[in-house]
Tab-separated table of C-alpha atoms and ligand atoms in Angstrom:
chain	number	residue	atom	x	y	z
A	16	MET	CA	0.019	0.033	-0.016
A	17	THR	CA	1.214	3.541	-0.747
A	18	GLN	CA	2.365	5.502	2.256
A	19	ILE	CA	0.361	8.594	2.198
A	20	THR	CA	1.957	11.675	3.741
A	21	ASN	CA	1.792	15.435	4.011
A	22	HIS	CA	4.816	15.721	1.690
A	23	MET	CA	3.145	14.151	-1.368
A	24	PRO	CA	2.566	16.523	-4.323
A	25	THR	CA	-0.980	17.829	-4.161
A	26	ALA	CA	-1.935	16.276	-7.556
A	27	GLU	CA	-1.024	12.765	-6.308
A	28	LEU	CA	-3.079	13.250	-3.063
A	29	GLN	CA	-5.956	14.387	-5.161
A	30	ALA	CA	-5.728	11.408	-7.400
A	31	LEU	CA	-5.589	8.971	-4.456
A	32	ASP	CA	-8.452	10.717	-2.817
A	33	ALA	CA	-10.574	10.420	-5.868
A	34	ALA	CA	-9.696	6.753	-6.313
A	35	HIS	CA	-11.049	5.575	-2.953
A	36	HIS	CA	-12.709	8.321	-0.905
A	37	MET	CA	-16.429	9.030	-1.453
A	38	HIS	CA	-17.199	12.687	-0.246
A	39	PRO	CA	-20.486	13.442	1.382
A	40	PHE	CA	-23.007	15.742	-0.425
A	41	THR	CA	-20.701	15.708	-3.522
A	42	ALA	CA	-20.928	14.629	-7.199
A	43	ASN	CA	-17.715	12.631	-6.832
A	44	ALA	CA	-17.043	12.169	-10.580
A	45	ASP	CA	-17.134	15.910	-11.081
A	46	LEU	CA	-14.835	16.594	-8.053
A	47	ALA	CA	-12.443	13.916	-9.354
A	48	LYS	CA	-11.835	15.954	-12.554
A	49	LYS	CA	-10.838	19.164	-10.689
A	50	GLY	CA	-9.366	17.605	-7.500
A	51	ALA	CA	-10.365	18.339	-3.888
A	52	ARG	CA	-8.422	21.061	-2.029
A	53	VAL	CA	-6.268	19.218	0.572
A	54	ILE	CA	-6.352	20.837	3.992
A	55	THR	CA	-3.365	19.902	5.919
A	56	ARG	CA	-3.425	21.949	9.187
A	57	ALA	CA	-5.151	24.850	10.937
A	58	LYS	CA	-4.649	27.445	13.654
A	59	GLY	CA	-7.119	29.991	14.930
A	60	VAL	CA	-9.403	30.968	12.109
A	61	PHE	CA	-7.010	29.930	9.312
A	62	LEU	CA	-6.691	26.688	7.417
A	63	THR	CA	-3.518	25.740	5.506
A	64	ASP	CA	-3.724	23.642	2.359
A	65	SER	CA	-1.054	21.368	0.742
A	66	GLU	CA	0.160	24.237	-1.461
A	67	GLY	CA	0.844	26.352	1.684
A	68	GLU	CA	-2.003	28.680	0.990
A	69	GLU	CA	-3.609	30.265	4.166
A	70	ILE	CA	-7.468	30.235	3.911
A	71	LEU	CA	-9.797	32.265	6.263
A	72	ASP	CA	-12.271	29.671	7.412
A	73	GLY	CA	-15.607	31.600	7.340
A	74	MET	CA	-17.458	28.474	8.030
A	75	ALA	CA	-15.665	27.203	11.201
A	76	GLY	CA	-15.462	23.864	9.344
A	77	LEU	CA	-19.058	22.938	9.231
A	78	TRP	CA	-20.484	25.549	11.704
A	79	CYS	CA	-18.615	23.691	14.533
A	80	VAL	CA	-15.153	24.965	15.343
A	81	ASN	CA	-16.385	27.507	17.915
A	82	ILE	CA	-13.148	28.048	19.824
A	83	GLY	CA	-10.969	28.011	16.712
A	84	TYR	CA	-8.384	25.545	15.592
A	85	GLY	CA	-5.166	24.481	17.308
A	86	ARG	CA	-6.100	24.552	21.018
A	87	GLU	CA	-3.502	22.289	22.645
A	88	GLU	CA	-5.629	21.841	25.859
A	89	LEU	CA	-8.062	19.655	23.997
A	90	ALA	CA	-5.379	17.522	22.464
A	91	ASP	CA	-3.810	17.034	25.957
A	92	VAL	CA	-7.238	16.055	27.505
A	93	ALA	CA	-7.936	13.605	24.682
A	94	ALA	CA	-4.550	11.969	25.156
A	95	ARG	CA	-4.876	11.799	28.960
A	96	GLN	CA	-8.439	10.301	28.641
A	97	MET	CA	-7.362	7.736	26.023
A	98	ARG	CA	-4.518	6.624	28.317
A	99	GLU	CA	-6.898	6.363	31.297
A	100	LEU	CA	-10.079	4.900	29.891
A	101	PRO	CA	-10.366	5.143	26.049
A	102	TYR	CA	-13.697	3.526	25.946
A	103	TYR	CA	-16.513	2.212	27.975
A	104	ASN	CA	-20.198	2.068	27.513
A	105	THR	CA	-23.139	3.317	29.737
A	106	PHE	CA	-25.661	0.730	28.768
A	107	PHE	CA	-25.484	-1.843	31.430
A	108	GLN	CA	-25.726	-0.159	34.712
A	109	THR	CA	-22.248	1.541	34.384
A	110	THR	CA	-21.110	4.988	33.931
A	111	HIS	CA	-17.778	6.965	33.783
A	112	ILE	CA	-16.355	10.332	34.797
A	113	PRO	CA	-16.403	12.145	31.550
A	114	ALA	CA	-20.196	11.283	30.907
A	115	ILE	CA	-21.114	12.329	34.461
A	116	ALA	CA	-19.185	15.473	34.364
A	117	LEU	CA	-20.336	16.583	30.826
A	118	ALA	CA	-24.033	15.826	31.566
A	119	ASN	CA	-23.866	17.941	34.683
A	120	LYS	CA	-22.153	20.725	32.943
A	121	ILE	CA	-24.707	20.861	30.065
A	122	ALA	CA	-27.543	20.788	32.693
A	123	GLU	CA	-26.008	23.759	34.356
A	124	LEU	CA	-25.657	25.734	31.125
A	125	ALA	CA	-28.967	24.858	29.492
A	126	PRO	CA	-31.904	27.152	30.302
A	127	GLY	CA	-35.002	26.349	32.268
A	128	ASP	CA	-35.667	22.785	33.375
A	129	LEU	CA	-33.616	21.160	30.592
A	130	ASN	CA	-31.636	19.151	33.034
A	131	HIS	CA	-31.132	15.660	31.436
A	132	VAL	CA	-28.805	14.538	28.548
A	133	PHE	CA	-29.060	11.625	26.286
A	134	PHE	CA	-25.676	11.305	24.283
A	135	ALA	CA	-25.074	10.593	20.689
A	136	ALA	CA	-22.154	10.825	18.373
A	137	GLY	CA	-23.552	13.792	16.335
A	138	GLY	CA	-26.635	15.800	15.477
A	139	SER	CA	-28.323	13.288	13.108
A	140	GLU	CA	-28.152	10.525	15.813
A	141	ALA	CA	-29.444	12.988	18.364
A	142	ASN	CA	-32.431	13.781	16.161
A	143	ASP	CA	-33.105	10.100	15.609
A	144	THR	CA	-33.158	9.734	19.398
A	145	ASN	CA	-35.671	12.784	19.485
A	146	ILE	CA	-38.091	10.995	17.153
A	147	ARG	CA	-38.297	7.979	19.279
A	148	LEU	CA	-38.198	10.008	22.445
A	149	VAL	CA	-41.281	12.146	21.769
A	150	ARG	CA	-43.298	9.254	20.410
A	151	THR	CA	-42.301	7.014	23.440
A	152	TYR	CA	-43.190	9.952	25.765
A	153	TRP	CA	-46.689	10.143	24.458
A	154	ALA	CA	-47.140	6.442	24.345
A	155	GLU	CA	-46.060	6.320	28.088
A	156	LYS	CA	-48.650	9.149	28.773
A	157	GLY	CA	-51.297	6.772	27.360
A	158	LYS	CA	-51.550	8.573	23.970
A	159	PRO	CA	-49.756	6.310	21.540
A	160	GLU	CA	-51.607	7.944	18.594
A	161	LYS	CA	-49.505	11.140	19.011
A	162	THR	CA	-46.761	10.160	16.486
A	163	VAL	CA	-46.914	13.089	13.930
A	164	ILE	CA	-43.906	15.418	14.073
A	165	ILE	CA	-44.304	18.745	12.230
A	166	SER	CA	-41.095	20.271	10.817
A	167	ARG	CA	-40.427	22.834	8.074
A	168	LYS	CA	-39.444	22.732	4.447
A	169	ASN	CA	-35.796	23.581	3.896
A	170	ALA	CA	-34.973	22.701	7.435
A	171	TYR	CA	-31.767	20.749	8.082
A	172	HIS	CA	-31.780	18.183	10.887
A	173	GLY	CA	-29.114	15.655	9.740
A	174	SER	CA	-28.675	12.973	7.116
A	175	SER	CA	-29.568	9.723	8.690
A	176	VAL	CA	-33.004	8.248	7.572
A	177	GLY	CA	-34.766	9.622	10.570
A	178	SER	CA	-33.157	13.091	10.837
A	179	GLY	CA	-33.219	13.409	7.049
A	180	SER	CA	-36.872	12.764	7.080
A	181	LEU	CA	-37.351	15.426	9.795
A	182	GLY	CA	-35.268	17.876	7.536
A	183	GLY	CA	-37.114	19.428	4.622
A	184	MET	CA	-34.526	19.203	1.941
A	185	VAL	CA	-36.158	18.266	-1.272
A	186	GLY	CA	-32.992	16.931	-2.935
A	187	MET	CA	-32.494	14.573	0.051
A	188	HIS	CA	-36.010	13.240	0.066
A	189	ALA	CA	-35.615	12.506	-3.692
A	190	GLN	CA	-33.026	9.812	-2.867
A	191	GLY	CA	-33.459	6.641	-0.816
A	192	GLY	CA	-37.052	6.665	0.236
A	193	MET	CA	-37.439	9.536	2.640
A	194	PRO	CA	-39.378	10.851	4.485
A	195	ILE	CA	-40.462	8.102	6.946
A	196	PRO	CA	-44.216	8.163	7.751
A	197	ASP	CA	-45.790	10.724	10.108
A	198	ILE	CA	-43.434	13.603	9.447
A	199	HIS	CA	-45.221	16.674	8.103
A	200	HIS	CA	-43.472	19.765	6.662
A	201	ILE	CA	-44.833	23.305	6.747
A	202	GLU	CA	-43.465	26.332	4.743
A	203	GLN	CA	-40.460	28.152	6.139
A	204	PRO	CA	-40.415	31.784	7.475
A	205	TYR	CA	-38.261	33.075	4.643
A	206	TRP	CA	-39.583	36.532	3.933
A	207	TRP	CA	-37.120	37.803	1.351
A	208	GLY	CA	-37.547	34.763	-0.870
A	209	GLU	CA	-41.207	34.011	-0.273
A	210	GLY	CA	-42.800	36.952	1.416
A	211	GLY	CA	-44.275	38.570	-1.635
A	212	GLU	CA	-46.135	41.797	-0.982
A	213	THR	CA	-46.693	41.097	2.742
A	214	SER	CA	-44.709	42.874	5.449
A	215	PRO	CA	-42.134	40.789	7.289
A	216	GLU	CA	-44.230	41.023	10.540
A	217	GLU	CA	-47.515	39.806	8.950
A	218	PHE	CA	-45.497	37.073	7.094
A	219	GLY	CA	-44.001	35.917	10.305
A	220	ILE	CA	-47.312	35.495	11.911
A	221	ALA	CA	-48.758	33.802	8.776
A	222	ARG	CA	-46.038	31.270	8.551
A	223	ALA	CA	-46.215	30.428	12.262
A	224	ARG	CA	-49.955	29.967	11.894
A	225	LEU	CA	-49.279	27.209	9.450
A	226	LEU	CA	-48.258	25.197	12.551
A	227	GLU	CA	-51.684	25.660	13.997
A	228	GLU	CA	-53.366	24.742	10.756
A	229	ALA	CA	-51.138	21.519	10.500
A	230	ILE	CA	-52.078	20.599	13.957
A	231	LEU	CA	-55.830	21.115	13.350
A	232	GLU	CA	-55.506	19.192	10.024
A	233	HIS	CA	-54.019	16.073	11.713
A	234	GLY	CA	-55.932	16.520	14.847
A	235	GLU	CA	-54.511	17.610	18.170
A	236	ASP	CA	-54.593	13.888	19.350
A	237	ARG	CA	-52.184	12.966	16.606
A	238	VAL	CA	-49.405	15.501	16.869
A	239	ALA	CA	-46.430	14.753	19.073
A	240	ALA	CA	-44.007	17.548	18.470
A	241	PHE	CA	-42.749	20.417	16.354
A	242	ILE	CA	-39.053	20.605	15.499
A	243	ALA	CA	-37.198	23.788	14.244
A	244	GLU	CA	-33.865	25.463	14.144
A	245	PRO	CA	-33.776	28.828	15.856
A	246	VAL	CA	-32.152	30.140	12.707
A	247	GLN	CA	-32.111	27.763	9.690
A	248	GLY	CA	-28.424	27.121	9.062
A	249	ALA	CA	-27.963	24.842	6.147
A	250	GLY	CA	-30.984	26.130	4.552
A	251	GLY	CA	-29.234	29.387	3.967
A	252	VAL	CA	-29.078	31.207	7.373
A	253	ILE	CA	-32.623	32.208	7.252
A	254	VAL	CA	-33.687	34.522	10.005
A	255	ALA	CA	-37.382	34.491	10.788
A	256	PRO	CA	-39.180	37.843	11.009
A	257	GLU	CA	-39.423	39.015	14.586
A	258	THR	CA	-43.096	38.018	15.088
A	259	TYR	CA	-42.516	34.401	14.219
A	260	TRP	CA	-41.193	32.694	17.392
A	261	ALA	CA	-43.631	34.194	19.864
A	262	GLU	CA	-46.521	32.889	17.725
A	263	ILE	CA	-44.832	29.421	17.382
A	264	GLN	CA	-44.514	29.337	21.229
A	265	ARG	CA	-48.003	30.294	21.762
A	266	ILE	CA	-49.327	27.568	19.558
A	267	CYS	CA	-47.037	24.896	21.044
A	268	ASP	CA	-48.178	25.952	24.449
A	269	LYS	CA	-51.962	26.060	23.456
A	270	TYR	CA	-51.941	22.532	21.861
A	271	GLU	CA	-49.433	21.014	24.294
A	272	ILE	CA	-47.227	19.679	21.704
A	273	LEU	CA	-43.521	19.122	22.498
A	274	LEU	CA	-41.190	21.729	21.052
A	275	ILE	CA	-37.853	20.339	19.879
A	276	VAL	CA	-35.365	23.042	19.145
A	277	ASP	CA	-32.452	21.936	17.045
A	278	GLU	CA	-29.476	23.866	18.502
A	279	VAL	CA	-26.807	21.930	16.678
A	280	ILE	CA	-25.524	25.150	15.089
A	281	THR	CA	-27.010	27.768	17.361
A	282	GLY	CA	-25.809	26.231	20.608
A	283	PHE	CA	-22.643	27.019	22.535
A	284	GLY	CA	-22.346	30.710	21.721
A	285	ARG	CA	-23.162	31.049	18.081
A	286	THR	CA	-25.865	33.660	18.604
A	287	GLY	CA	-24.258	35.541	21.416
A	288	ASN	CA	-25.829	33.537	24.203
A	289	TRP	CA	-25.228	29.940	25.277
A	290	PHE	CA	-28.202	28.824	23.165
A	291	GLY	CA	-30.180	30.332	20.346
A	292	SER	CA	-33.356	29.695	22.335
A	293	GLN	CA	-32.271	32.449	24.835
A	294	THR	CA	-31.531	34.914	22.007
A	295	LEU	CA	-34.858	34.291	20.427
A	296	ASN	CA	-36.868	33.747	23.663
A	297	ILE	CA	-37.983	30.207	22.986
A	298	ARG	CA	-38.735	27.522	25.589
A	299	PRO	CA	-37.926	24.019	24.244
A	300	ASP	CA	-38.864	20.777	25.735
A	301	ILE	CA	-36.012	19.078	23.986
A	302	MET	CA	-32.806	20.587	22.520
A	303	THR	CA	-30.617	18.855	19.819
A	304	ILE	CA	-26.979	19.636	20.371
A	305	ALA	CA	-23.685	18.598	18.680
A	306	LYS	CA	-21.162	20.702	16.589
A	307	GLY	CA	-20.079	23.461	18.959
A	308	LEU	CA	-20.500	21.157	21.987
A	309	SER	CA	-16.866	19.898	21.302
A	310	SER	CA	-15.978	22.670	18.746
A	311	GLY	CA	-15.679	19.719	16.320
A	312	TYR	CA	-12.485	18.424	18.025
A	313	ALA	CA	-14.353	15.058	18.662
A	314	PRO	CA	-17.641	13.651	17.360
A	315	ILE	CA	-20.370	14.160	20.018
A	316	GLY	CA	-23.925	15.289	20.277
A	317	GLY	CA	-26.986	14.722	22.343
A	318	SER	CA	-30.517	15.562	23.357
A	319	ILE	CA	-31.113	17.852	26.335
A	320	VAL	CA	-34.528	16.963	27.763
A	321	SER	CA	-36.818	18.744	30.284
A	322	ASP	CA	-37.587	17.356	33.715
A	323	GLU	CA	-41.056	16.519	32.618
A	324	VAL	CA	-40.018	14.599	29.591
A	325	ALA	CA	-37.251	12.744	31.484
A	326	ASN	CA	-39.608	11.748	34.250
A	327	VAL	CA	-41.912	10.113	31.833
A	328	ILE	CA	-39.305	8.297	29.798
A	329	ASP	CA	-37.552	7.237	32.969
A	330	GLY	CA	-40.580	5.205	33.862
A	331	THR	CA	-39.830	2.534	31.267
A	332	GLU	CA	-36.819	1.087	29.463
A	333	PHE	CA	-36.160	3.358	26.522
A	334	ALA	CA	-34.652	0.732	24.149
A	335	HIS	CA	-32.428	3.052	22.413
A	336	GLY	CA	-28.693	4.049	22.517
A	337	TYR	CA	-25.455	4.108	20.551
A	338	THR	CA	-22.142	2.334	21.125
A	339	TYR	CA	-20.541	5.729	21.318
A	340	SER	CA	-23.284	7.449	23.486
A	341	GLY	CA	-21.202	9.573	25.825
A	342	HIS	CA	-17.823	8.328	24.499
A	343	PRO	CA	-15.363	9.102	27.247
A	344	VAL	CA	-12.693	10.708	24.961
A	345	ALA	CA	-15.292	12.872	23.083
A	346	ALA	CA	-17.045	13.742	26.423
A	347	ALA	CA	-13.708	14.821	28.034
A	348	VAL	CA	-12.840	16.956	24.956
A	349	ALA	CA	-16.322	18.572	24.956
A	350	LEU	CA	-16.024	19.342	28.681
A	351	GLU	CA	-12.576	21.126	28.101
A	352	ASN	CA	-14.246	22.973	25.236
A	353	LEU	CA	-16.847	24.346	27.486
A	354	ARG	CA	-14.334	25.294	30.078
A	355	ILE	CA	-12.543	27.368	27.484
A	356	LEU	CA	-15.684	28.928	26.094
A	357	GLU	CA	-16.784	29.892	29.591
A	358	GLU	CA	-13.435	30.885	31.220
A	359	GLU	CA	-12.262	32.853	28.190
A	360	GLY	CA	-15.583	34.674	27.953
A	361	ILE	CA	-15.972	33.751	24.356
A	362	VAL	CA	-19.844	33.865	24.414
A	363	ASP	CA	-19.550	37.493	25.806
A	364	HIS	CA	-16.912	38.238	23.034
A	365	VAL	CA	-19.525	37.181	20.534
A	366	ARG	CA	-22.349	39.218	22.021
A	367	ASP	CA	-20.373	42.366	22.818
A	368	VAL	CA	-17.651	42.573	20.330
A	369	ALA	CA	-17.540	40.166	17.316
A	370	ALA	CA	-21.351	40.018	16.492
A	371	PRO	CA	-21.865	43.765	16.591
A	372	TYR	CA	-18.799	44.459	14.571
A	373	LEU	CA	-19.566	41.767	11.915
A	374	ALA	CA	-23.207	42.897	11.737
A	375	GLU	CA	-22.061	46.427	10.833
A	376	LYS	CA	-19.615	45.194	8.126
A	377	TRP	CA	-21.752	42.510	6.784
A	378	HIS	CA	-24.790	44.916	6.332
A	379	GLY	CA	-22.388	47.166	4.449
A	380	LEU	CA	-22.255	44.652	1.734
A	381	ALA	CA	-25.857	45.493	0.951
A	382	ASP	CA	-24.679	48.289	-1.157
A	383	HIS	CA	-23.141	45.750	-3.662
A	384	PRO	CA	-25.029	45.504	-6.967
A	385	LEU	CA	-25.382	41.696	-6.600
A	386	VAL	CA	-26.646	41.674	-3.083
A	387	GLY	CA	-30.369	41.587	-2.449
A	388	GLU	CA	-30.544	41.391	1.328
A	389	THR	CA	-28.164	40.665	4.301
A	390	SER	CA	-29.112	38.779	7.373
A	391	ILE	CA	-27.230	38.103	10.517
A	392	VAL	CA	-27.768	36.740	14.032
A	393	GLY	CA	-24.696	36.516	16.290
A	394	LEU	CA	-21.984	35.081	14.190
A	395	MET	CA	-24.079	33.386	11.545
A	396	ALA	CA	-24.785	35.540	8.425
A	397	SER	CA	-26.041	35.290	4.910
A	398	LEU	CA	-26.799	37.399	1.871
A	399	ALA	CA	-28.955	36.854	-1.104
A	400	LEU	CA	-27.520	37.213	-4.628
A	401	THR	CA	-29.884	38.750	-7.037
A	402	PRO	CA	-29.942	40.128	-10.715
A	403	ASP	CA	-32.281	42.871	-9.621
A	404	LYS	CA	-32.308	43.920	-5.983
A	405	ASN	CA	-35.338	46.370	-6.181
A	406	ALA	CA	-37.526	43.573	-7.409
A	407	ARG	CA	-36.222	40.887	-4.980
A	408	ALA	CA	-35.636	38.908	-8.165
A	409	LYS	CA	-34.393	35.375	-8.537
A	410	PHE	CA	-32.046	34.491	-11.347
A	411	ALA	CA	-33.419	33.024	-14.635
A	412	ALA	CA	-30.418	30.557	-14.392
A	413	GLU	CA	-30.800	27.231	-12.607
A	414	PRO	CA	-30.841	28.039	-8.803
A	415	GLY	CA	-27.446	27.803	-7.323
A	416	THR	CA	-25.578	28.799	-10.546
A	417	ALA	CA	-24.827	32.292	-9.201
A	418	GLY	CA	-23.992	30.965	-5.728
A	419	LEU	CA	-21.530	28.361	-7.022
A	420	ILE	CA	-19.702	31.014	-9.049
A	421	CYS	CA	-19.588	33.312	-6.085
A	422	ARG	CA	-18.270	30.490	-3.892
A	423	GLU	CA	-15.556	29.615	-6.397
A	424	HIS	CA	-14.416	33.343	-6.409
A	425	SER	CA	-14.427	33.194	-2.626
A	426	PHE	CA	-12.478	30.045	-2.348
A	427	ALA	CA	-9.862	31.442	-5.043
A	428	ASN	CA	-9.551	34.555	-2.673
A	429	ASN	CA	-8.728	32.302	0.266
A	430	LEU	CA	-12.072	32.657	2.082
A	431	VAL	CA	-14.292	29.710	2.894
A	432	MET	CA	-17.851	31.122	2.271
A	433	ARG	CA	-20.439	28.561	1.396
A	434	HIS	CA	-23.357	28.902	-1.026
A	435	VAL	CA	-26.902	27.489	-0.416
A	436	GLY	CA	-28.683	27.863	-3.757
A	437	ASP	CA	-28.080	31.686	-4.478
A	438	ARG	CA	-27.527	32.668	-0.883
A	439	MET	CA	-24.004	32.952	0.552
A	440	VAL	CA	-23.423	32.077	4.161
A	441	ILE	CA	-20.771	32.450	6.755
A	442	ALA	CA	-20.358	31.235	10.399
A	443	PRO	CA	-16.735	31.894	11.469
A	444	PRO	CA	-15.075	30.587	14.594
A	445	LEU	CA	-16.413	32.566	17.588
A	446	VAL	CA	-12.909	33.692	18.457
A	447	ILE	CA	-12.576	35.786	15.338
A	448	THR	CA	-11.056	39.191	15.992
A	449	GLU	CA	-12.069	42.581	14.513
A	450	GLY	CA	-8.974	42.463	12.220
A	451	GLU	CA	-9.900	39.053	10.926
A	452	ILE	CA	-13.412	40.318	10.341
A	453	ASP	CA	-12.049	43.092	8.162
A	454	LEU	CA	-10.098	40.496	6.202
A	455	LEU	CA	-13.195	38.322	5.816
A	456	ILE	CA	-15.281	41.228	4.473
A	457	GLU	CA	-12.496	42.382	2.205
A	458	ARG	CA	-12.333	38.868	0.617
A	459	ALA	CA	-16.129	38.536	0.513
A	460	ARG	CA	-16.329	41.750	-1.435
A	461	LYS	CA	-13.689	40.620	-3.868
A	462	ALA	CA	-15.628	37.409	-4.247
A	463	LEU	CA	-18.857	39.399	-4.959
A	464	ASP	CA	-17.025	41.613	-7.534
A	465	GLY	CA	-15.483	38.598	-9.188
A	466	ALA	CA	-18.890	36.905	-9.376
A	467	LEU	CA	-20.620	40.009	-10.759
A	468	ALA	CA	-18.059	40.281	-13.470
A	469	GLU	CA	-18.335	36.588	-14.451
A	470	LEU	CA	-22.102	36.685	-14.271
A	471	THR	CA	-22.304	39.729	-16.466
A	472	ASP	CA	-19.845	38.200	-18.945
A	473	LYS	CA	-21.839	35.097	-19.231
A	474	GLY	CA	-25.072	36.965	-19.610
A	475	LEU	CA	-26.432	35.413	-16.390
A	476	MET	CA	-27.656	38.662	-14.718
A	477	GLN	CA	-31.272	37.846	-16.024
A	478	ALA	CA	-34.130	37.782	-13.657
A	479	ALA	CA	-36.468	34.854	-13.658
A	480	ALA	CA	-39.686	35.639	-15.382
B	502	PLP	C1	-25.303	19.597	11.183
B	502	PLP	C2	-26.535	19.512	11.777
B	502	PLP	C3	-27.346	18.457	12.127
B	502	PLP	C4	-26.603	17.129	11.811
B	502	PLP	O1	-25.524	16.846	12.693
B	502	PLP	P1	-24.502	15.817	12.313
B	502	PLP	O2	-23.501	15.895	13.381
B	502	PLP	O3	-23.926	16.115	10.983
B	502	PLP	O4	-25.113	14.490	12.301
B	502	PLP	C5	-28.487	18.448	12.740
B	502	PLP	N1	-29.113	19.707	12.808
B	502	PLP	C6	-28.547	20.842	12.446
B	502	PLP	C7	-29.340	22.086	12.699
B	502	PLP	C8	-27.359	20.786	11.777
B	502	PLP	O5	-26.801	22.074	11.370
């Protein structure tokens, strides 16, 4: 077998990658032709590739590297834990220190009576837990008919069969037999793209009331839960109008359906509070967590459950669990990550320094001819590309064409900015400084300039009819 090292020529690494490595969410044959960019190391907010280029990671990996790259403390904790107890399970009346400590810490940080944690290895697994958890909850309460879970179109809740069914991604549902039964999707609160002539405030209420309509349509006695991200992440960083969440909360309370808030991106400081639910004033019964829980240094996620839900579930054997639920190394790494977030005041840095500064600069991009709107909550931000900003127009070209072009220009300018259709999104590490934000904005503007020139050249600045 070939010894594969950092020192191989990039083209050789790309060829070996293409030969045997299947990338997620990728047309692998197309990627094989151009070759994947090989990332070799990272520090702070910067990645380094195999050509020695320094890239500003505007996406914190996949929305997860909250404390930034290169923190030795996490490496030390992982090594120590691996030496002491690399693995043990918590299935058969056993437990271990990292799981005890992490569950206690999470219960301390989580708002309200969210005091109980069921661990998983990531967000998809945690949302699969949630599907079974809410249905089991109602069955235990003598209402086994309550199985329907209401979610939203263009939501992202993961990529396993269960969590992908909860999500509302059309492209995912088209492959492999999703969604599973009894998952119902309502329209998303995306005013810029779908609001038409209504005001954002009216639109927020109208979209929230779709939850009430769906509950009444299925019957209150059939609906188990509503699941939503505080701010849709993978759907394009879609920030609901201000009226939306209060109305959603009112409806959940009125019909006594469980509210699952998917905090996989918004948790652990992203919005300037520990949880997005605090920023948006939402009272979840269950929270999904992953990503920033360990800043991506180790795979771990979970469900944080209210006293009421835990009390009911604890009355039976919940026949569910993963080999790596509460994995000791991942749990120890997560705990160290939370210590750093807390002791270094990183959540305060987001709220008081980085988020206000980025908001000012990001909204400044709205003067660009290609930009239709800018949205931001904490350190997650997006902008809509448009051929005609006054008309809030979409492109005549296939959705995502302009977004992809803009992303390519961004990557060429050493900024990782992602596209979701024709929206550009960023979610940098929470430790980003004002100087680094300036650099991010400078590169984003270059990407927009480059994209505008290319779209104009190719005759693509045409609005859809
Ligand atoms: C990433 C994500 C998930 C899935 O998490 P994985 O760790 O990839 O399984 C679930 N929900 C949201 C909101 C996410 O952004």
